[in-house]
Short mmCIF file of C-alpha atoms (C1' of nucleotides) in Angstrom, two decimals:
data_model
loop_
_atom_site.label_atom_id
_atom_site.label_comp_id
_atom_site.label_asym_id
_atom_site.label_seq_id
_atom_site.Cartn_x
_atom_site.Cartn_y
_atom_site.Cartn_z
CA UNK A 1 11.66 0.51 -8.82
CA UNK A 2 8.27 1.57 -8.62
CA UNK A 3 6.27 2.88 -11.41
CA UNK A 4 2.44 2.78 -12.48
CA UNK A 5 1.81 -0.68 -11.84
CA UNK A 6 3.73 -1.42 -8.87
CA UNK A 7 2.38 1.67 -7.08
CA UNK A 8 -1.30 0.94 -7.46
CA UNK A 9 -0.24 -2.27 -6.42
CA UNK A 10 1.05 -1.09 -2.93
CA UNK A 11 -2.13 1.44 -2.65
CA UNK A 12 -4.28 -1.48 -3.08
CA UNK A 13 -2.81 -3.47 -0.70
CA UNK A 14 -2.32 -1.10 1.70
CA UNK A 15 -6.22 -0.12 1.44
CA UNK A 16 -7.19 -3.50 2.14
CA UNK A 17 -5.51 -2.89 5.80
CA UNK A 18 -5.28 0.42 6.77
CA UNK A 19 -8.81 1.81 5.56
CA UNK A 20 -10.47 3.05 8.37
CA UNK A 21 -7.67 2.34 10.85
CA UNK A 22 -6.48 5.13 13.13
CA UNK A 23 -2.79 7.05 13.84
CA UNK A 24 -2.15 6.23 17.01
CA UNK A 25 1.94 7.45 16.67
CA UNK A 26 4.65 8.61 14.04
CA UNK A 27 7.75 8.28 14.25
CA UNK A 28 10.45 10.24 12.10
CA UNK A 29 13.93 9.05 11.58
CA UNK A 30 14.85 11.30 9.04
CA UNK A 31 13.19 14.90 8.42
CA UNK A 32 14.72 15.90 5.55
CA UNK A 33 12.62 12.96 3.44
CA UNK A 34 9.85 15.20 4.65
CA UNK A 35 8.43 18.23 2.66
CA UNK A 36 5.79 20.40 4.71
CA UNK A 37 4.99 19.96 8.17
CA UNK A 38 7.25 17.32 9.58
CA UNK A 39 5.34 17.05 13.37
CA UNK A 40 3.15 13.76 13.97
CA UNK A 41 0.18 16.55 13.15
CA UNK A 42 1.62 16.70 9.64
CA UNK A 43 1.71 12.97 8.91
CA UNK A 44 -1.66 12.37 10.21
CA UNK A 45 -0.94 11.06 13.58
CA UNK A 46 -4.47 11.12 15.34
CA UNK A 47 -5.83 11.05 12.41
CA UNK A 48 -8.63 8.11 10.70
CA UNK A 49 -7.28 6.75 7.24
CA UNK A 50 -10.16 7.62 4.82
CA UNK A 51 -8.70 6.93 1.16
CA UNK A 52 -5.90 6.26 -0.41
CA UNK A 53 -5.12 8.10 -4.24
CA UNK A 54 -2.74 7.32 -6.99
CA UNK A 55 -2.07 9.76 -9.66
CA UNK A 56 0.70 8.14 -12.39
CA UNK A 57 3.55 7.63 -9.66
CA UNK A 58 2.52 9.24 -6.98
CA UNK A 59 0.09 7.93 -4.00
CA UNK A 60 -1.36 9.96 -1.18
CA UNK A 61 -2.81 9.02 2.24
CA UNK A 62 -5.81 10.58 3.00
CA UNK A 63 -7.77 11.39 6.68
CA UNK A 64 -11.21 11.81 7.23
CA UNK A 65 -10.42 15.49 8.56
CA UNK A 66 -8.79 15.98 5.36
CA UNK A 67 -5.27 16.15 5.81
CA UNK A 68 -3.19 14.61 3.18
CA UNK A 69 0.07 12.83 2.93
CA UNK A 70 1.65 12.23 -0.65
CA UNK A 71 4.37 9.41 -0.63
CA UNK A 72 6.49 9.23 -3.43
CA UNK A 73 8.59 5.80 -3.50
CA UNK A 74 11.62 7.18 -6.09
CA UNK A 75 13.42 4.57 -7.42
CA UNK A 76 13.80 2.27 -4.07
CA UNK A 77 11.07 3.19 -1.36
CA UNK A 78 8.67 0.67 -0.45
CA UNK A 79 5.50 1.32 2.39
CA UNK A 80 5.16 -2.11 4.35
CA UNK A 81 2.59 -2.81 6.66
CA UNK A 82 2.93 -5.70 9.40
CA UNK A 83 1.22 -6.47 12.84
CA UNK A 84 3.26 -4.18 15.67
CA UNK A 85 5.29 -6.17 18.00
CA UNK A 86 5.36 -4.70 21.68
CA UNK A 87 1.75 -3.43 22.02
CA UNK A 88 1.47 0.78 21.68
CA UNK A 89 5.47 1.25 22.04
CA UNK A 90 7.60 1.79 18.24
CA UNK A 91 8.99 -1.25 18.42
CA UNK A 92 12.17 -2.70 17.04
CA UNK A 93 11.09 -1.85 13.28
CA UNK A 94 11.51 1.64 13.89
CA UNK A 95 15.05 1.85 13.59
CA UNK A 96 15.13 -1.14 10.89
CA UNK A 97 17.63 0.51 7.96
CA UNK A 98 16.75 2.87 5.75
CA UNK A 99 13.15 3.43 7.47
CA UNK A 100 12.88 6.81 7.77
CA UNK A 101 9.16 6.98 8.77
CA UNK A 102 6.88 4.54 10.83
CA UNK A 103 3.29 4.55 12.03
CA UNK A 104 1.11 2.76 14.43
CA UNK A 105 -2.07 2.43 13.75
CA UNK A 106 -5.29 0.81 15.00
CA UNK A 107 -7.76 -1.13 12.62
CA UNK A 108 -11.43 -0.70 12.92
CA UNK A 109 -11.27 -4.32 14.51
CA UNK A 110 -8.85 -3.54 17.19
CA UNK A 111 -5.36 -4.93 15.97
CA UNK A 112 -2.36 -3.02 15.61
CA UNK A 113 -0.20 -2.23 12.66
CA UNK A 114 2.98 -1.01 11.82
CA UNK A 115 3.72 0.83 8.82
CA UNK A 116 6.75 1.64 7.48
CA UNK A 117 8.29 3.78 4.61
CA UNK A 118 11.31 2.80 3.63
CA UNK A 119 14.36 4.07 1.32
CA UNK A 120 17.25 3.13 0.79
CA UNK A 121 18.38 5.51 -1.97
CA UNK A 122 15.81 8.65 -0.87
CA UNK A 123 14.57 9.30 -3.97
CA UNK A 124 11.53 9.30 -2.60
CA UNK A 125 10.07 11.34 0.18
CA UNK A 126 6.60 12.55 2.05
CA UNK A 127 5.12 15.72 1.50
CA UNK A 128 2.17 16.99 3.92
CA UNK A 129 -0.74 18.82 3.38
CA UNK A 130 -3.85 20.22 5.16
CA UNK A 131 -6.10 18.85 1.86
CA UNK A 132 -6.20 16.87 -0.89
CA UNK A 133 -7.56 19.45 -2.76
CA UNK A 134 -4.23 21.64 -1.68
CA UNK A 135 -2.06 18.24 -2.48
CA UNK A 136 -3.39 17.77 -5.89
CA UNK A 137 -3.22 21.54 -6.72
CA UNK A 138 0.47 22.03 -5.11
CA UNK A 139 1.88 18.46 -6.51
CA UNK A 140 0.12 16.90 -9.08
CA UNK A 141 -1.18 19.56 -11.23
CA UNK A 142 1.78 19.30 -12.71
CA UNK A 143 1.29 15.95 -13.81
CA UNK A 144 0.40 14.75 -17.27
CA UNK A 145 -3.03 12.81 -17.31
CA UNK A 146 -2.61 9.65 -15.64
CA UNK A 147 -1.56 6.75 -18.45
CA UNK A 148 -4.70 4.27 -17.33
CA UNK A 149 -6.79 6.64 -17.91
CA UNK A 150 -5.51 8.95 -20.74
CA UNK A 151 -7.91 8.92 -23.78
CA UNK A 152 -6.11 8.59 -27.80
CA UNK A 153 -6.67 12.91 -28.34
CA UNK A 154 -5.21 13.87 -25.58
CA UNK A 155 -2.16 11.58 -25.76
CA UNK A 156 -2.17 12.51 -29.55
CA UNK A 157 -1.85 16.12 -28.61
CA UNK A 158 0.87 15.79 -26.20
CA UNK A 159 2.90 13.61 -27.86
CA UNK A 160 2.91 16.13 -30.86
CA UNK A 161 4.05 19.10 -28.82
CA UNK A 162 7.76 17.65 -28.43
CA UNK A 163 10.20 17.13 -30.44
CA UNK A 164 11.89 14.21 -28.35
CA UNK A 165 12.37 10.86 -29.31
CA UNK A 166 9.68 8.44 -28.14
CA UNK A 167 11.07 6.92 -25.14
CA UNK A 168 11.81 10.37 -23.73
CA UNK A 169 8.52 11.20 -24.24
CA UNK A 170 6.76 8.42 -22.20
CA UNK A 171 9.14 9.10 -19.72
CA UNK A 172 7.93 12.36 -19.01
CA UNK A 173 5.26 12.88 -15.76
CA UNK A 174 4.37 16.27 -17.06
CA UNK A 175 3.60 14.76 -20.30
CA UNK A 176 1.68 11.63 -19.08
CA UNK A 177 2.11 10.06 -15.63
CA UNK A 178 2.91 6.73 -14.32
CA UNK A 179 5.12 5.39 -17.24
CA UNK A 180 8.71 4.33 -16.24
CA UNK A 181 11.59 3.01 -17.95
CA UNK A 182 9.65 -0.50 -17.60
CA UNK A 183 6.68 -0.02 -18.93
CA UNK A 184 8.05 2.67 -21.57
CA UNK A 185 9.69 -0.41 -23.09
CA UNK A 186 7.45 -3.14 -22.86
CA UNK A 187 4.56 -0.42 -24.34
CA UNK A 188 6.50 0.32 -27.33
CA UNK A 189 7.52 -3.60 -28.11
CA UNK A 190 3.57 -4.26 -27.74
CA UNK A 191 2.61 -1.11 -29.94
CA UNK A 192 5.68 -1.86 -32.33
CA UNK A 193 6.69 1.45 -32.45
CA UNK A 194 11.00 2.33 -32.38
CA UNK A 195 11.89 3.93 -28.77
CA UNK A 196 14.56 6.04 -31.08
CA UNK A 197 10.78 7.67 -33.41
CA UNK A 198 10.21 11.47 -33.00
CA UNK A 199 7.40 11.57 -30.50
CA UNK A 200 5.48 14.69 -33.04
CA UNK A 201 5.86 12.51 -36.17
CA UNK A 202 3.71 8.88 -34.93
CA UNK A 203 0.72 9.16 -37.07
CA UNK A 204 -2.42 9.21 -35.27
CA UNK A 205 -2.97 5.34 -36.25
CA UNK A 206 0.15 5.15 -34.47
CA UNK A 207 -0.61 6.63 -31.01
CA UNK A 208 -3.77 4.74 -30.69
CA UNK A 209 -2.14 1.80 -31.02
CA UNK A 210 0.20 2.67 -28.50
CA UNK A 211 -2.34 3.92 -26.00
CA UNK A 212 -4.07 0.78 -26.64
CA UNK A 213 -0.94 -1.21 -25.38
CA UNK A 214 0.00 0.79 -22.54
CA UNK A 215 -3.08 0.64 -21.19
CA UNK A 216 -3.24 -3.35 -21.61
CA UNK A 217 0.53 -3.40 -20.04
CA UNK A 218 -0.22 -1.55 -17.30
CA UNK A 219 -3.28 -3.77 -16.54
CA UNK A 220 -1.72 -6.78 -16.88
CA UNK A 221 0.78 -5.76 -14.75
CA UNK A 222 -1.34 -4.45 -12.25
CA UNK A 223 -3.12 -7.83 -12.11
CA UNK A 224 0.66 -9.54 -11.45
CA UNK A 225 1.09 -7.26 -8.66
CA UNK A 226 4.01 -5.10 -10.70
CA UNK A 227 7.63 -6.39 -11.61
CA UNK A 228 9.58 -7.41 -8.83
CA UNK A 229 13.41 -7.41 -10.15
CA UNK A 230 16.33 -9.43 -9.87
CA UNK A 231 17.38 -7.18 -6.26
CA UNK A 232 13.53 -8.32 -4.96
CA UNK A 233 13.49 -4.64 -3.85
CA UNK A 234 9.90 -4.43 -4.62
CA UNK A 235 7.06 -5.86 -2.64
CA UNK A 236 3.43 -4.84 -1.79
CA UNK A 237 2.56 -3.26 1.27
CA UNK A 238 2.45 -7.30 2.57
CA UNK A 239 5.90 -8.24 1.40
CA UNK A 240 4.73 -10.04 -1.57
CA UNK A 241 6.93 -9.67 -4.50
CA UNK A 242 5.07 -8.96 -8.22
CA UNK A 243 5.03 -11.29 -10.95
CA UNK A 244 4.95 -9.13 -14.26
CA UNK A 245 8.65 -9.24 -14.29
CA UNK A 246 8.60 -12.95 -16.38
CA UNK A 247 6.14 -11.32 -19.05
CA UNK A 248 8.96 -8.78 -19.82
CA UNK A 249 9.52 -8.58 -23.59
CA UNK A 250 11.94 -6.13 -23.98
CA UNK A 251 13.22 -4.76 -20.54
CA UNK A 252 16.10 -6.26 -19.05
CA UNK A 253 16.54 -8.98 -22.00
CA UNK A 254 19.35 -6.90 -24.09
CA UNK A 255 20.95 -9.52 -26.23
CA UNK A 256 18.11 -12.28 -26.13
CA UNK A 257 15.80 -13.52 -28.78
CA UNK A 258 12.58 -11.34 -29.49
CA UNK A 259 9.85 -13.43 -28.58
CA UNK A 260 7.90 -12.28 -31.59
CA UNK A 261 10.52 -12.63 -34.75
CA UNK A 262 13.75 -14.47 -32.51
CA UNK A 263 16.00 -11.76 -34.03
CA UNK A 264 18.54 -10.55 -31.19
CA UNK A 265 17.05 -7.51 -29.14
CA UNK A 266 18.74 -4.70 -29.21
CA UNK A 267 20.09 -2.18 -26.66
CA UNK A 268 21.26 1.48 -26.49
CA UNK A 269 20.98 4.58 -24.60
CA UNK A 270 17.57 6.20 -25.41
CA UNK A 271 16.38 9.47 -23.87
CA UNK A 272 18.66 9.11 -21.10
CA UNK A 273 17.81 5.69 -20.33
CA UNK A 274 19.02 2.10 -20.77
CA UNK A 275 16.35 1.12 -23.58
CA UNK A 276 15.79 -2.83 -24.80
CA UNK A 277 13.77 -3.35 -28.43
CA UNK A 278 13.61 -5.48 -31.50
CA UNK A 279 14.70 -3.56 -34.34
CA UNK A 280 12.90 -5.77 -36.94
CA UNK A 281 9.17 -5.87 -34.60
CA UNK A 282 9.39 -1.99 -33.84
CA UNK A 283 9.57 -0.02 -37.25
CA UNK A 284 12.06 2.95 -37.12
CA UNK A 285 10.39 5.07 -38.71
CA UNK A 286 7.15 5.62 -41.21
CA UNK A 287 7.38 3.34 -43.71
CA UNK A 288 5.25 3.26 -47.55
CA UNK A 289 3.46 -0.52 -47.24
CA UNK A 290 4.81 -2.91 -49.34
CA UNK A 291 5.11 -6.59 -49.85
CA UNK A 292 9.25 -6.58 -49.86
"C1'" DA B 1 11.15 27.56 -24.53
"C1'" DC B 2 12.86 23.41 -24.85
"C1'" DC B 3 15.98 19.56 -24.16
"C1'" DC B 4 20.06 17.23 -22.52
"C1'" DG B 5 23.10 15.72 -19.08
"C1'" DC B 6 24.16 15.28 -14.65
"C1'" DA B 7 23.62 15.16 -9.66
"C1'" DC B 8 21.24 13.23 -5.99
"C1'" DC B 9 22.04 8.32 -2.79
"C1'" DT B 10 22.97 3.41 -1.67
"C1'" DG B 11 23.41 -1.30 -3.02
"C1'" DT B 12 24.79 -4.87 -6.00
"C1'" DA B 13 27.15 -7.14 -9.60
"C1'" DA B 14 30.64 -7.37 -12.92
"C1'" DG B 15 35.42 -6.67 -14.18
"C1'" DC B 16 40.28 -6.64 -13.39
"C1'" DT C 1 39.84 -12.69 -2.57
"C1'" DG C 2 39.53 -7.67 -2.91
"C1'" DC C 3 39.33 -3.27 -4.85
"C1'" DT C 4 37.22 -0.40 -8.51
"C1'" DT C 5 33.78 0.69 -11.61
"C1'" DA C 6 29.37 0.67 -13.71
"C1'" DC C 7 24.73 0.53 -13.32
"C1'" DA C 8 19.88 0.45 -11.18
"C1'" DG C 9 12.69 0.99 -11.23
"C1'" DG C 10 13.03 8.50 -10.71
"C1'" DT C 11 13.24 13.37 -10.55
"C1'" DG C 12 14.95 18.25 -10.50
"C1'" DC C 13 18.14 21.48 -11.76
"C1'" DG C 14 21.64 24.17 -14.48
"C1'" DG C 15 23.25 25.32 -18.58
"C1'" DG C 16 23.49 25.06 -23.60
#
DNA sequence: ACCCGCACCTGTAAGC
DNA sequence: TGCTTACAGGTGCGGG
């Protein structure tokens, strides 16, 4: 579920409440989602939440004695955050399903909090770390630059070193990080560019247009609070579904009228993935300009 | 060296 | 109604 958008979103809103707060207990309900050090030491317990990072997909929980934990949400984690029930004891949450991790923590004004990671499908997990320097140079140096941020060269560059189509591309976090199969479609409806065009062939003209609308995507969707689909899997640290999912174009509208030219959207499997676009707004390949 | 296809899990919805 | 199948927001690996 999550990707770009819908991650910041939780980092936000987990910032807003657990910034400064304190690990007063972990509890682990399933190791093996757990990559590292797997004791309470590992996933900060004792520790004071300092910062929270996002690279692409990715988020990681920092403490102010450095220690780091990266969560990674897969396609159905979520990290919830809720007052604790039954003062400094794990309460009943802790063995809600498919929470595999919980922590208690203590807010700079006193109240407690339970948060929770949970996942249904484990395609997520937690990996630990002493630093975030060791985090980012173990786990996300592997990363493509992160798609918010990515400037028109660089992107440029990338996207001419493979010979995939364009969807596959986008998809991949060592190329550029944070785009899903989401936001991989709706970018290339806004950009008009074919999910099906060789990623080394878009003309320069090309790639800044779509940098220019997957940045403006992303943003907007940010600003929604991500897409929260038809399962309402995804929520914010608070509960609170997104709202990007009604400005879909593309995704999840196979069949329907393009909301640019009304022709019927098309669908097909594209770099692996289930991939919705308008063959008439998203040109199929380089074309000479001509009236008719 | 690169790229594709599949496996990894569970839940849900569609199809028969 | 009930069983079976297909598919789902992501990644990592083996093999071609």
């Amino acid at each position: 579920m999550p990707e770009l958008p819908e991650v910041e979103t939780v980092r936000r809103s987990l910032e807003r409440v657990i910034l400064g707060a304190t690990v007063e207990r972990v509890a682990l309900h399933r190791p093996d989602v757990v990559t590292g050090d797997a004791s309470p030491e590992g996933l900060l317990a004792g520790g004071r939440i300092a910062s929270l990072a996002r690279h692409g997909k990715h988020m990681a929980i920092v403490a102010d004695d450095g220690r780091a934990l990266e969560v990674h949400l897969g396609m159905s984690g979520a990290v919830t955050c809720a007052p604790a029930r039954g003062g400094a004891d794990l309460g009943p949450w802790e063995a809600a399903e498919h929470v595999h991790a919980a922590w208690l923590v203590r807010t700079p004004g006193g109240g407690l909090l339970s948060m929770r990671f949970r996942d249904p499908r484990r395609f997520g997990g937690l990996w630990t770390f002493a630093s975030e320097e060791a985090l980012r140079a173990r786990r996300w140096s592997r990363l493509g630059p992160d798609a918010l941020s990515i400037d028109a060269r660089d992107l440029a560059a990338r996207l001419k070193n493979t010979r995939r189509t364009l969807k596959a591309a986008l998809l991949d976090q060592t190329l550029i990080a944070g785009i899903g199969n989401i936001y991989a479609d709706e970018s290339m409806f806004a950009a008009g560019l074919s999910p099906v065009r060789l990623s080394h062939r878009l003309r320069h003209e090309e790639v800044a247009r779509l940098r220019e609308a997957m940045v403006a995507i992303l943003g907007r969707a940010v600003a929604a609070g991500g897409s929260t689909l038809r399962d309402g899997g995804y929520a914010d640290s608070a509960g609170a579904a997104g709202a990007f999912q009604v400005d879909h174009a593309v995704y999840g509208r196979r069949g329907q009228p393009c909301r640019r030219c009304a022709g019927r959207l098309r669908s097909a499997m594209v770099g692996g993935r289930t991939t919705v676009w308008c063959s008439r707004c998203q040109s199929a390949a380089r074309r000479a300009r001509s009236k008719r």
